[in-house]
Tab-separated table of C-alpha atoms and ligand atoms in Angstrom:
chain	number	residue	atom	x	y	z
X	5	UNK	CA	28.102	-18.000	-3.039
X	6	UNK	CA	25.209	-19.109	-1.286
X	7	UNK	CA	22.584	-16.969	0.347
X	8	UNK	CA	20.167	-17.923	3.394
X	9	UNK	CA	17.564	-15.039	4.093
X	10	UNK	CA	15.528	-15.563	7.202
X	11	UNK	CA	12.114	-14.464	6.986
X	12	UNK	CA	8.205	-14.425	4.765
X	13	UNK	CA	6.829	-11.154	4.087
X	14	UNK	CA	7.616	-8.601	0.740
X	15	UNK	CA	11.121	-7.494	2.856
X	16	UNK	CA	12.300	-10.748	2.878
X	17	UNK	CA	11.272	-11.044	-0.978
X	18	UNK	CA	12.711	-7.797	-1.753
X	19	UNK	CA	16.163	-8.695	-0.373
X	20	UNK	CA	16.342	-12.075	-2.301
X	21	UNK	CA	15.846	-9.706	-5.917
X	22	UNK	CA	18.532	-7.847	-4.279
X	23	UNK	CA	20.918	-10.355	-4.053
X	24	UNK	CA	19.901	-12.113	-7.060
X	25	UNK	CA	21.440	-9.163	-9.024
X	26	UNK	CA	24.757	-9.535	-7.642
X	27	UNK	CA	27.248	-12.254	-10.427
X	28	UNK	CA	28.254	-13.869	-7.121
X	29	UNK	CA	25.553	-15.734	-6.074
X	30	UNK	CA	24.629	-19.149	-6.493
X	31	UNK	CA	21.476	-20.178	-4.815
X	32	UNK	CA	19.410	-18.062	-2.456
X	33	UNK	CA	17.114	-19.787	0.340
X	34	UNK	CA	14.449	-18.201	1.730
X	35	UNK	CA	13.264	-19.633	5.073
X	36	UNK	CA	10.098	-19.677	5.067
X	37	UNK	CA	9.564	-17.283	2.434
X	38	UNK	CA	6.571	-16.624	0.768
X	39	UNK	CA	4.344	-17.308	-3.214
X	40	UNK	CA	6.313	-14.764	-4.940
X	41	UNK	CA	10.226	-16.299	-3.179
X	42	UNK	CA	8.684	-19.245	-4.568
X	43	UNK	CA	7.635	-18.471	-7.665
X	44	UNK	CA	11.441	-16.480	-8.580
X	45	UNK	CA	12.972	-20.148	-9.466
X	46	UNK	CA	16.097	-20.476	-11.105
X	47	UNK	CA	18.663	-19.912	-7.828
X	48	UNK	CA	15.829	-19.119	-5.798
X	49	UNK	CA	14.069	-21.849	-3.325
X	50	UNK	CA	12.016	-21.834	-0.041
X	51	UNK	CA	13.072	-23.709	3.157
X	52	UNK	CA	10.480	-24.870	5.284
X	53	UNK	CA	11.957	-23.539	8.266
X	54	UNK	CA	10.303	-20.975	10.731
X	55	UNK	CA	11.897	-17.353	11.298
X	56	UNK	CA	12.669	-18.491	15.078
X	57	UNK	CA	13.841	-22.493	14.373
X	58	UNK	CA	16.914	-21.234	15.452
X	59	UNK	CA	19.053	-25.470	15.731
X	60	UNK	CA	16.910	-25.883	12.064
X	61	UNK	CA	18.101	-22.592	10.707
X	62	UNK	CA	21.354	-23.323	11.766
X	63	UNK	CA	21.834	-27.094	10.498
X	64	UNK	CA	20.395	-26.265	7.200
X	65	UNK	CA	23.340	-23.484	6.717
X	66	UNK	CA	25.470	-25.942	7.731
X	67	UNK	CA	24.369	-28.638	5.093
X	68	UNK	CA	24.165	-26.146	2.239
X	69	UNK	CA	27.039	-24.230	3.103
X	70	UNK	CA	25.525	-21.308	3.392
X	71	UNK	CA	27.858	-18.396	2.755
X	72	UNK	CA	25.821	-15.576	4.186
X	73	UNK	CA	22.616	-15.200	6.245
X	74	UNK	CA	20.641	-12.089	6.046
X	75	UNK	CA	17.833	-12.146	9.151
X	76	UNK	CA	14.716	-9.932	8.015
X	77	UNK	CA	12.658	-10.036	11.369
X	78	UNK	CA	13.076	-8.726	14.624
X	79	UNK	CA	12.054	-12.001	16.366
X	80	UNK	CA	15.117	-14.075	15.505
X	81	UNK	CA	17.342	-11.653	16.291
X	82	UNK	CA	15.718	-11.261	19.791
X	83	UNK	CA	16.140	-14.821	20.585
X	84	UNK	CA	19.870	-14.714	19.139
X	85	UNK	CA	20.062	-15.974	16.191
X	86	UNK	CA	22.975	-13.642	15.556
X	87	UNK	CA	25.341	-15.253	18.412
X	88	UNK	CA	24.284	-18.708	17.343
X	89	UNK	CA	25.542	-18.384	13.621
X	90	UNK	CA	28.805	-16.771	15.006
X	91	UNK	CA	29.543	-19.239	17.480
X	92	UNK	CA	29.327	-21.519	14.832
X	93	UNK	CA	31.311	-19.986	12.937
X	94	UNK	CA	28.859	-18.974	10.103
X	95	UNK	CA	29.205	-15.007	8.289
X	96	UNK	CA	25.439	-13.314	9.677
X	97	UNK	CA	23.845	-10.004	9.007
X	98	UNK	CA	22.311	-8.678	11.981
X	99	UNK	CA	22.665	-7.271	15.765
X	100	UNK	CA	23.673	-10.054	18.748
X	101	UNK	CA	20.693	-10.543	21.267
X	102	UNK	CA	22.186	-8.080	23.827
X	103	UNK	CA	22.644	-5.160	20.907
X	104	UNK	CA	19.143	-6.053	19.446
X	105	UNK	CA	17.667	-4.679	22.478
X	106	UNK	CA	17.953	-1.233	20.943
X	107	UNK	CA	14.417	-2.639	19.530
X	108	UNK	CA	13.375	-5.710	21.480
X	109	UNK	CA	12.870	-3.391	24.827
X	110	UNK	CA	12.191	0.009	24.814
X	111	UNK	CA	13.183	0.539	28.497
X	112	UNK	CA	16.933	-0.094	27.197
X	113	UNK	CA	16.857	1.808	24.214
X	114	UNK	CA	15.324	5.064	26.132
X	115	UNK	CA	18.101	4.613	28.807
X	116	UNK	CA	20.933	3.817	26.470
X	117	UNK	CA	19.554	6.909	24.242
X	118	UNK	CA	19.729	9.442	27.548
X	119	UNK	CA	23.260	7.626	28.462
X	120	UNK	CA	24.626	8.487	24.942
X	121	UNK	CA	22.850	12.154	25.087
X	122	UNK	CA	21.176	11.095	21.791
X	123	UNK	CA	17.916	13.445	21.338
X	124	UNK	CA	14.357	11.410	22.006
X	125	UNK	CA	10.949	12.530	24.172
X	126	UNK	CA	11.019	12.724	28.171
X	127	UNK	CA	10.291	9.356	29.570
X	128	UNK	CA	9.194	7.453	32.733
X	129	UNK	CA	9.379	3.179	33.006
X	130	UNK	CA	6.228	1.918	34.772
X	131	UNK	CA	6.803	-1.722	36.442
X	132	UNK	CA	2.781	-1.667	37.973
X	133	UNK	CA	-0.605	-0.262	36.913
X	134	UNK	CA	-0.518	1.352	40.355
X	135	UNK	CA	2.640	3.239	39.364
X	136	UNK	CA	1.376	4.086	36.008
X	137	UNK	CA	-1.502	4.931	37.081
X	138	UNK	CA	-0.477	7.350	39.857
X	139	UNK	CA	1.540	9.053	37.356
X	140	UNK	CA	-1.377	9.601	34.615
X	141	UNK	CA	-3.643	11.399	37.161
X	142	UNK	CA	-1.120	13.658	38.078
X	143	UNK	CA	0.424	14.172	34.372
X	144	UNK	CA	-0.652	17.848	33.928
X	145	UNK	CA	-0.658	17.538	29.531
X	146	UNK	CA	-1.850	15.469	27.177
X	147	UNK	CA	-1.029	13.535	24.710
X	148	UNK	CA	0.910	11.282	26.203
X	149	UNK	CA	2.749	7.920	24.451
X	150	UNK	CA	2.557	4.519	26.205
X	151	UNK	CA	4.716	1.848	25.345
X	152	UNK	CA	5.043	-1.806	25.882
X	153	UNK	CA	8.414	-2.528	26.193
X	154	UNK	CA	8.859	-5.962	24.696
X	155	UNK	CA	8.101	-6.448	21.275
X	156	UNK	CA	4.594	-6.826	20.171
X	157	UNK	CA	4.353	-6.386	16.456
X	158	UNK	CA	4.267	-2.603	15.738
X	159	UNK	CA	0.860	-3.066	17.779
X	160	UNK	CA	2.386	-1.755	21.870
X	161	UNK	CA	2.534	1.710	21.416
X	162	UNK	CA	-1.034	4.109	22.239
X	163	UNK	CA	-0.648	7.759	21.685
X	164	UNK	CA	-3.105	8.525	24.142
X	165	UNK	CA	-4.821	12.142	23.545
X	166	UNK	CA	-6.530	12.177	26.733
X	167	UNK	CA	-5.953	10.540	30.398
X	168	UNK	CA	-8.663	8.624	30.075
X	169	UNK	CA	-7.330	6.663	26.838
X	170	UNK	CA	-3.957	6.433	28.923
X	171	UNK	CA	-5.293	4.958	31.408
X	172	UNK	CA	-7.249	2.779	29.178
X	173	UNK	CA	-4.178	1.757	27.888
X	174	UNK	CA	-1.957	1.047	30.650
X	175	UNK	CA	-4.879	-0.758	31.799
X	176	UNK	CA	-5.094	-3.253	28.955
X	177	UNK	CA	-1.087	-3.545	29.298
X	178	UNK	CA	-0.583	-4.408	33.077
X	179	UNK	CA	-4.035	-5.849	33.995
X	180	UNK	CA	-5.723	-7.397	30.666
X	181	UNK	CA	-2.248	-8.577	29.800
X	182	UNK	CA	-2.828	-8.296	26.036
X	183	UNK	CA	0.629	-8.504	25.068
X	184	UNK	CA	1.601	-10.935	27.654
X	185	UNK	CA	5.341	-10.316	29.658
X	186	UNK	CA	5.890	-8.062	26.681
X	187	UNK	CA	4.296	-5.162	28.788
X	188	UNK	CA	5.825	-6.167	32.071
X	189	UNK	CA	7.547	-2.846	31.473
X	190	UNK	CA	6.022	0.143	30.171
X	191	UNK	CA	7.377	3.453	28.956
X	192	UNK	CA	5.329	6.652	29.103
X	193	UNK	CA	7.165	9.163	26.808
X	194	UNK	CA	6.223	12.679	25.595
X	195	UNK	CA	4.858	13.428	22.535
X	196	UNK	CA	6.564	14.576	19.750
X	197	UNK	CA	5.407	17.002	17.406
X	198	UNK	CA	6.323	17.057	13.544
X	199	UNK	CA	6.769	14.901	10.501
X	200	UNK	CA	8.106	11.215	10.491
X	201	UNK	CA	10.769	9.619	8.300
X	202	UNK	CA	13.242	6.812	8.838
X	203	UNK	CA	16.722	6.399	7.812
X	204	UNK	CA	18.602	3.452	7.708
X	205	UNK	CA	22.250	2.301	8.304
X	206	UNK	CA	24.570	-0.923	7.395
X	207	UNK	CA	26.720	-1.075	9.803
X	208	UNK	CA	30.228	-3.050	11.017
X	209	UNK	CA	30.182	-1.751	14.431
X	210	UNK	CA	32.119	0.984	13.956
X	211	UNK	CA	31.991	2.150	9.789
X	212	UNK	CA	28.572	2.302	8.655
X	213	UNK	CA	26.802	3.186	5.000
X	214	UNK	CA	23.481	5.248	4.716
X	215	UNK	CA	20.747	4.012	2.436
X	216	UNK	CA	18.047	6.814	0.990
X	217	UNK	CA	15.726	8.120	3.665
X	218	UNK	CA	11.718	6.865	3.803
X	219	UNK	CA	8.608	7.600	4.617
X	220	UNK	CA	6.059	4.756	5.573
X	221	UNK	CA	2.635	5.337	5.991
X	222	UNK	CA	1.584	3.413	9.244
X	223	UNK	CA	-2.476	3.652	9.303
X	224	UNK	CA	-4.847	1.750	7.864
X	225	UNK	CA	-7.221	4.493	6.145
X	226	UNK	CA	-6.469	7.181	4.017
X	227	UNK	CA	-5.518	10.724	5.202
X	228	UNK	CA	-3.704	8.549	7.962
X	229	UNK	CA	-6.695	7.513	9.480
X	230	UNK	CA	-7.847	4.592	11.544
X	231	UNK	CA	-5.814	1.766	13.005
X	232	UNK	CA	-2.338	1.236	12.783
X	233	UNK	CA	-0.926	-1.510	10.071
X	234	UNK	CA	2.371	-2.987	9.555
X	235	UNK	CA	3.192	0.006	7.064
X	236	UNK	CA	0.681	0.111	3.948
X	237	UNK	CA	3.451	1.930	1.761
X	238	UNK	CA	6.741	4.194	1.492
X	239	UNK	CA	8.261	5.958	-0.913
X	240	UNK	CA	12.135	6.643	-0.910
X	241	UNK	CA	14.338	8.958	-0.871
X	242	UNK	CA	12.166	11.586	2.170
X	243	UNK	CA	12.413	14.926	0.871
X	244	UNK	CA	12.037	16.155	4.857
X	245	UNK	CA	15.366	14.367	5.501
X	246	UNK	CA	17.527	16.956	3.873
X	247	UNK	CA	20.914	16.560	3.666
X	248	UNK	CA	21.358	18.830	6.544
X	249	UNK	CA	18.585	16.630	8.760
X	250	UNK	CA	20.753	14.027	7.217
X	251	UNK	CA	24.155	15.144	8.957
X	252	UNK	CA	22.496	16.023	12.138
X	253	UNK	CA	21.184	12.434	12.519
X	254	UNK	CA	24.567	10.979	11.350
X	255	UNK	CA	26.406	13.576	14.181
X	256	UNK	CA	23.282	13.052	16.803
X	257	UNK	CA	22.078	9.796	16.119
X	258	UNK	CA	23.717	7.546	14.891
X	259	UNK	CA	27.678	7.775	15.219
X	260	UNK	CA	26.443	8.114	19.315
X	261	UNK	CA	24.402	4.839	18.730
X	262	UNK	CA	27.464	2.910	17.231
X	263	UNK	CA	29.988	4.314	19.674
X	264	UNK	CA	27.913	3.945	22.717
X	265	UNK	CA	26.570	0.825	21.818
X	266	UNK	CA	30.304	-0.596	21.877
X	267	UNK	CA	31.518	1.206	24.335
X	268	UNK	CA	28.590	-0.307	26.709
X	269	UNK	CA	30.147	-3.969	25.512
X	270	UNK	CA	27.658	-4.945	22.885
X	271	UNK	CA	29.070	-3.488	19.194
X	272	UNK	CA	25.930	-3.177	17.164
X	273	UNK	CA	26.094	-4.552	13.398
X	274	UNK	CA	23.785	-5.490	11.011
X	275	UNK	CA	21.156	-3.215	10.040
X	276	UNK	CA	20.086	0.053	12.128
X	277	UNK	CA	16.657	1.346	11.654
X	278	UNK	CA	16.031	4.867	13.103
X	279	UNK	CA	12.865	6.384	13.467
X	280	UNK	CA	12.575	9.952	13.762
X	281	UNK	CA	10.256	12.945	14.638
X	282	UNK	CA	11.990	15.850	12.769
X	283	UNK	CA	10.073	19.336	13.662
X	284	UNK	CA	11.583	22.408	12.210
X	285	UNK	CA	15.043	20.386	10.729
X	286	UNK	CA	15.587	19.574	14.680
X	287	UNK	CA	15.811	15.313	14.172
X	288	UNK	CA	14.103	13.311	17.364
X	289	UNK	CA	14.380	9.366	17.790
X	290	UNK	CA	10.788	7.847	18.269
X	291	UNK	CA	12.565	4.416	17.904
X	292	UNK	CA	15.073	1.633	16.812
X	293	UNK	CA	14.297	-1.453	14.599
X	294	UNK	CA	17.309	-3.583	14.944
X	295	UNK	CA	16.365	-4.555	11.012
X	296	UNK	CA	15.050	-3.042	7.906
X	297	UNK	CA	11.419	-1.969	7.841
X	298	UNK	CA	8.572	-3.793	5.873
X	299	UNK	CA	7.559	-2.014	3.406
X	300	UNK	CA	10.804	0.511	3.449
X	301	UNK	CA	13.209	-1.995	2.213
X	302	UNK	CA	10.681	-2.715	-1.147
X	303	UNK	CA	11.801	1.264	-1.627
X	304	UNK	CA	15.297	1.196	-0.343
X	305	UNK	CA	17.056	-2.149	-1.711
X	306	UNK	CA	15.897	-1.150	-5.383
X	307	UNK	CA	17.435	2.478	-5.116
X	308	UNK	CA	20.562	0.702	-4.340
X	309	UNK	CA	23.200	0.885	-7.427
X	310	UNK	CA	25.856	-1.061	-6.039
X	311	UNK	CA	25.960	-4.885	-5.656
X	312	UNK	CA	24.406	-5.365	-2.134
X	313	UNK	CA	25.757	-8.409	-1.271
X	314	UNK	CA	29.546	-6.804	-1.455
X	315	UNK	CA	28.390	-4.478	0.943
X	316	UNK	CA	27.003	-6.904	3.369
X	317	UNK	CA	29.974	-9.239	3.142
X	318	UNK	CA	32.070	-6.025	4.168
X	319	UNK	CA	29.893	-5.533	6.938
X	320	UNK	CA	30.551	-8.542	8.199
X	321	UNK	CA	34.268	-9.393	7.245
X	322	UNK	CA	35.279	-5.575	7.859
X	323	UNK	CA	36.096	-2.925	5.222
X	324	UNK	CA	32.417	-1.362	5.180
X	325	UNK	CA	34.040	2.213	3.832
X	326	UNK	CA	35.839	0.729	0.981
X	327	UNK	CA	32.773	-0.879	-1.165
X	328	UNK	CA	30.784	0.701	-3.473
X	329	UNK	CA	27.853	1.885	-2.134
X	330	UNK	CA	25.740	4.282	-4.791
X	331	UNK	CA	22.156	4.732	-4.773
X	332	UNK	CA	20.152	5.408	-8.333
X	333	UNK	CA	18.793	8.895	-8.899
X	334	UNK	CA	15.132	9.636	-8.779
X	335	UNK	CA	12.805	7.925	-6.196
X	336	UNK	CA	11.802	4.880	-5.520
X	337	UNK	CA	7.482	4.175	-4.390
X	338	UNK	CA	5.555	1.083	-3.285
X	339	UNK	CA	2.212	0.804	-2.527
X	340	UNK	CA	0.599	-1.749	-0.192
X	341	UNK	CA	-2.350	-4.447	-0.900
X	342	UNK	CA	-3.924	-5.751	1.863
X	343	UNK	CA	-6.754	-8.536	2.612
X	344	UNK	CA	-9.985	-6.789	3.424
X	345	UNK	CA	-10.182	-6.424	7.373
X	346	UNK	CA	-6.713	-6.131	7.877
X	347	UNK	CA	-4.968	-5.091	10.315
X	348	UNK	CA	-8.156	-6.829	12.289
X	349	UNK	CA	-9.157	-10.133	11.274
X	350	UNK	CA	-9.272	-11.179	7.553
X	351	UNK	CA	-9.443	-13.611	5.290
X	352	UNK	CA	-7.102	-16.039	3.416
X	353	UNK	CA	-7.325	-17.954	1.152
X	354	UNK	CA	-8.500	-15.560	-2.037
X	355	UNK	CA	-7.074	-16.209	-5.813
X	356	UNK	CA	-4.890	-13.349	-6.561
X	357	UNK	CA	-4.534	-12.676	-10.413
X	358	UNK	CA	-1.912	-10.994	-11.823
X	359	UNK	CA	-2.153	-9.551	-15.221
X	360	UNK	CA	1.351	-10.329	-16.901
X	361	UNK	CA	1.964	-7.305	-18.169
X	362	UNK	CA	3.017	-5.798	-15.123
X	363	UNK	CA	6.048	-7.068	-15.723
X	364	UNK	CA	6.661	-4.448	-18.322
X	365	UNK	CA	6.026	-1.583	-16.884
X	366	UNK	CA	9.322	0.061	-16.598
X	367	UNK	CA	11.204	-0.266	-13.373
X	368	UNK	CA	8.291	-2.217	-11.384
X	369	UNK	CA	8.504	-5.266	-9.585
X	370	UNK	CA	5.689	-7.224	-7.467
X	371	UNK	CA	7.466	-8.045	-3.924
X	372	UNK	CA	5.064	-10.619	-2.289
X	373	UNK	CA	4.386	-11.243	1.662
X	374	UNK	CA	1.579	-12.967	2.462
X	375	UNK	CA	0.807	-15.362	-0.722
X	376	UNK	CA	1.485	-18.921	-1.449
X	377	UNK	CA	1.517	-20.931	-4.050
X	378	UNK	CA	-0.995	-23.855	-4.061
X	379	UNK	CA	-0.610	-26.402	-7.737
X	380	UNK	CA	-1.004	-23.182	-10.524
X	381	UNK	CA	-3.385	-20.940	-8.319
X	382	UNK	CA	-2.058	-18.042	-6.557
X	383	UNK	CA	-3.540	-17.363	-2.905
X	384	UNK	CA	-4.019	-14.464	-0.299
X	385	UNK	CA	-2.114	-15.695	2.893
X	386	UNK	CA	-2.067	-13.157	4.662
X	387	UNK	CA	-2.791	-9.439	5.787
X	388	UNK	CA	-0.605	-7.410	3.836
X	389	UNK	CA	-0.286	-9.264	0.710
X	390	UNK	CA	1.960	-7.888	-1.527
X	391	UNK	CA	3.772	-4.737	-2.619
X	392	UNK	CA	4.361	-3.174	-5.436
X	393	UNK	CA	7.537	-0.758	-6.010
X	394	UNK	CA	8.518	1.179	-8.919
X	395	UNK	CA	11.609	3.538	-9.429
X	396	UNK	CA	10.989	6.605	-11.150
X	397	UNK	CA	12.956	9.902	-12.598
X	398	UNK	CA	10.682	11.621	-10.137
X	399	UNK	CA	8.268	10.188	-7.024
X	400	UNK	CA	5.282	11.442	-9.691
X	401	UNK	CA	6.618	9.193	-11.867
X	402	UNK	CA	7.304	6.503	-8.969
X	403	UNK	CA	3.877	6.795	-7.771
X	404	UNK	CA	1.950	6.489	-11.131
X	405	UNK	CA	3.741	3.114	-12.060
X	406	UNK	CA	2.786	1.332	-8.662
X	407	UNK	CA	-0.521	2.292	-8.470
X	408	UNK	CA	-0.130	1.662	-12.730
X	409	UNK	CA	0.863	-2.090	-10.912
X	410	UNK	CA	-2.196	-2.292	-8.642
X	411	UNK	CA	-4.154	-1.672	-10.958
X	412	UNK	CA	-3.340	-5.078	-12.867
X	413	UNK	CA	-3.673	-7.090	-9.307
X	414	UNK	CA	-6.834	-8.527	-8.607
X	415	UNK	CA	-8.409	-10.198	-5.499
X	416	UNK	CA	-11.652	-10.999	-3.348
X	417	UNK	CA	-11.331	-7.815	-1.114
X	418	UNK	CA	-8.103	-6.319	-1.870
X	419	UNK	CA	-7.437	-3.025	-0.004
X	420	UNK	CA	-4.914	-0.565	-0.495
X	421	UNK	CA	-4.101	3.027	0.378
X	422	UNK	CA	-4.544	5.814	-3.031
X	423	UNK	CA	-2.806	8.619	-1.022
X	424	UNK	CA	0.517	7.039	-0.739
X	425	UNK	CA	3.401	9.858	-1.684
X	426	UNK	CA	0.835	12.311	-1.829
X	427	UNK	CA	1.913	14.754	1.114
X	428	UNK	CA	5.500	14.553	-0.302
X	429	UNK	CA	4.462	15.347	-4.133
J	30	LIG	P1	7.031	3.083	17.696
J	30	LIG	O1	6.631	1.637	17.631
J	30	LIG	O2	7.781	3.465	18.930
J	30	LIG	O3	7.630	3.571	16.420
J	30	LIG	O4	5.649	3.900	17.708
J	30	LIG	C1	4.668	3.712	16.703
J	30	LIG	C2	4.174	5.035	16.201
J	30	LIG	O5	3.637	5.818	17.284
J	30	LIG	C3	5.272	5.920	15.622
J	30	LIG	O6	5.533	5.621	14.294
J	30	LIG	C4	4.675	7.298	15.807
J	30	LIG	O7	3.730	7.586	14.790
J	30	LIG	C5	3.940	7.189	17.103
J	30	LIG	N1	4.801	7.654	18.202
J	30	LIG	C6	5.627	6.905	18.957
J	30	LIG	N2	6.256	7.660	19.873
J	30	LIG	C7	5.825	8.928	19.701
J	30	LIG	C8	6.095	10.159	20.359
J	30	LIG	N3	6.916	10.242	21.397
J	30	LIG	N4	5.458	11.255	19.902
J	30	LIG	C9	4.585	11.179	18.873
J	30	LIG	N5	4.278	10.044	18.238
J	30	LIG	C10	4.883	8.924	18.629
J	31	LIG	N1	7.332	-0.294	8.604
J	31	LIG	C1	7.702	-0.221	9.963
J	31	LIG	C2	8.598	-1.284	10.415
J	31	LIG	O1	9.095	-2.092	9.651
J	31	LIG	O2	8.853	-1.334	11.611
């Protein structure tokens, strides 16, 4: 069988060793991938072909009779990537356009959420700074959470602790236009108070399987401090998503999400990302990712026991609740490393050594994302860099051999986060 995964960063390279392990698979294409996609040889090759090449995407699984494609970023699937493979007749993991809108606009995911009675934070939808603006000097409590609607890479979203940083905010989304049309809308929600955690579903449209719960750790600095990233680590499974937070989000979240979604006319499949808020057990959504997260996945693909690639086939030829679908015990960590400056500007271009002998410390891999591979040298290409994830009898044991991992990777300015795990240990 032949594999096309759409997509560059340590996700993307974390779901091609995932596939890789299953006796099925012949070649796996990466498109564009990244150094490390490029560097796993054997079955595994980069495509040159952008994440949102849609007629290029779609030609090449044609001429290489693609089997299965797996789409790792949100972007694609907002411009349909999804109804373009199945038109064409071509098996494709991920939502259609119109059901990827749970995460490419927040205006329909808050309305579809109150539609389907599915528990989130109060919310207005501004269409004018005038309107926003109106409703900020009247709003009687702060903090308050302002949201660009379209997607603007994990940066649209201000949790604004007083009025004036709201209206700072909906100031640079309506008037400086800093993300563009993707703020023509903007959603002004409540805050929600308690811990975070994510839990993620493969779904058919109607069965769907549960991977382990995560925790990513979204700021820059240490403590959570300072400016939000991309996600600078995660570890896997969330002790705060108990198995009774678990049920409640299955009962509350998600079965509404599935039903409603096809009810409404637009069956969602592929892979549901749920963000929650869960204060005192009680699970909140704070949002959708119609994908896997970057870095969860680097924590939840590797706890997977069962061949992945029989459970995506089922999610896309039916039968979801008949595969296999076991997780490993223990947890699974990963720690970020990031180009100094990042998530601001930074710098490419830096020799990354990597001391061999990583590769034998027990149950850790290197997942790169933004490296490439230029004659024998290794270089940064990126802002987050790489990841690296270990499985361990305990997240102790987890923790120590990533951060065992960093320690063997070297480069001009490397950053990463040493608290990552630690509230959860
Ligand atoms: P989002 O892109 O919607 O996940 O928002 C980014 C981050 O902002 C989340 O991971 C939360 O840390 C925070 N956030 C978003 N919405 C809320 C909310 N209603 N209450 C508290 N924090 C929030
Ligand atoms: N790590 C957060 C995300 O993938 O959206």
């Amino acid at each position: 069988m032949n594999i096309l995964i759409i997509g560059s960063g340590a996700r993307e390279h974390a779901m091609a060793w995932a596939v890789l392990r299953s006796e099925k698979v012949l070649k796996v294409f990466v498109a564009p991938g990244n150094g490390g996609t490029a560097m796993m040889g054997g079955k595994v090759s980069n495509v040159p072909i952008g994440t949102t090449e849609l007629d290029a995407l779609l030609d090449f699984a044609s001429k290489e009779s693609v089997d299965l494609t797996i789409v790792g970023p949100e972007q694609p699937l907002g411009l349909g990537v999804v109804n373009r493979f199945r038109d064409a007749g071509r098996r494709v993991v991920g939502p259609t356009q119109e059901a990827a809108r749970l995460e490419t606009s927040k205006v329909f995911a808050k309305d579809f959420m109150k539609r389907q009675a599915i528990p989130s934070a109060e919310y207005r939808v501004f269409r004018s700074h005038a309107e926003a603006k109106a409703y900020l000097e009247s709003c009687g409590s702060f903090p308050q959470v302002i949201k660009a609607s379209g997607l603007c890479a994990g940066k649209g979203v201000v949790v604004a602790m007083s009025r004036q940083e709201a209206l700072e905010a909906i100031h640079e989304f309506f008037e400086a236009r800093v993300f563009g049309d993707a703020a023509d809308e903007v959603v002004i929600e409540g805050f929600l108070h308690g811990q975070e955690a994510s839990v993620f579903a493969l779904t058919d449209g109607h069965e769907y399987r549960l991977f382990q719960s995560a925790q990513d750790h979204k700021r820059i600095g240490e403590g959570d401090t300072g400016k939000n990233t991309g996600g600078m680590g995660a570890y896997a499974p969330a002790p705060l998503v108990t198995p009774e937070v678990m049920r409640k989000v299955e009962e509350q979240v998600i079965r509404p999400t599935l039903a409603g979604m096809a009810a409404e006319g637009y069956p969602y499949t592929g892979f549901l990302y749920v963000g929650l808020m869960i204060e005192r057990g009680e699970p909140s959504v704070v949002e959708f990712n119609a994908r896997l997260g970057d870095p969860e996945t680097q924590v939840v693909l590797p706890l997977l026991k069962s061949d992945f690639v029989d459970a995506l086939m089922a999610s896309v030829d039916g039968g979801l609740n008949d595969v296999p679908f076991e997780m490993h015990d223990g947890s699974a960590a990963t720690v970020v490393m990031a180009s100094a400056g990042y998530p601001d500007a930074y710098q490419s271009g830096k020799e990354i050594s990597i001391d061999p002998t990583v590769a034998l410390i027990d149950g850790a891999t290197v997942f790169h994302a933004g490296t490439k591979r230029e004659g024998s040298k290794l270089l940064t290409a990126g802002g987050r860099v790489l990841s690296v994830t270990a499985l361990g009898g305990s997240l102790k044991d987890a923790l120590d051999k990533a951060y065992e991992g960093i320690g063997k990777i070297h480069f001009e300015g490397a950053c990463f986060r040493r608290d990552i795990g630690a509230k959860a240990l």
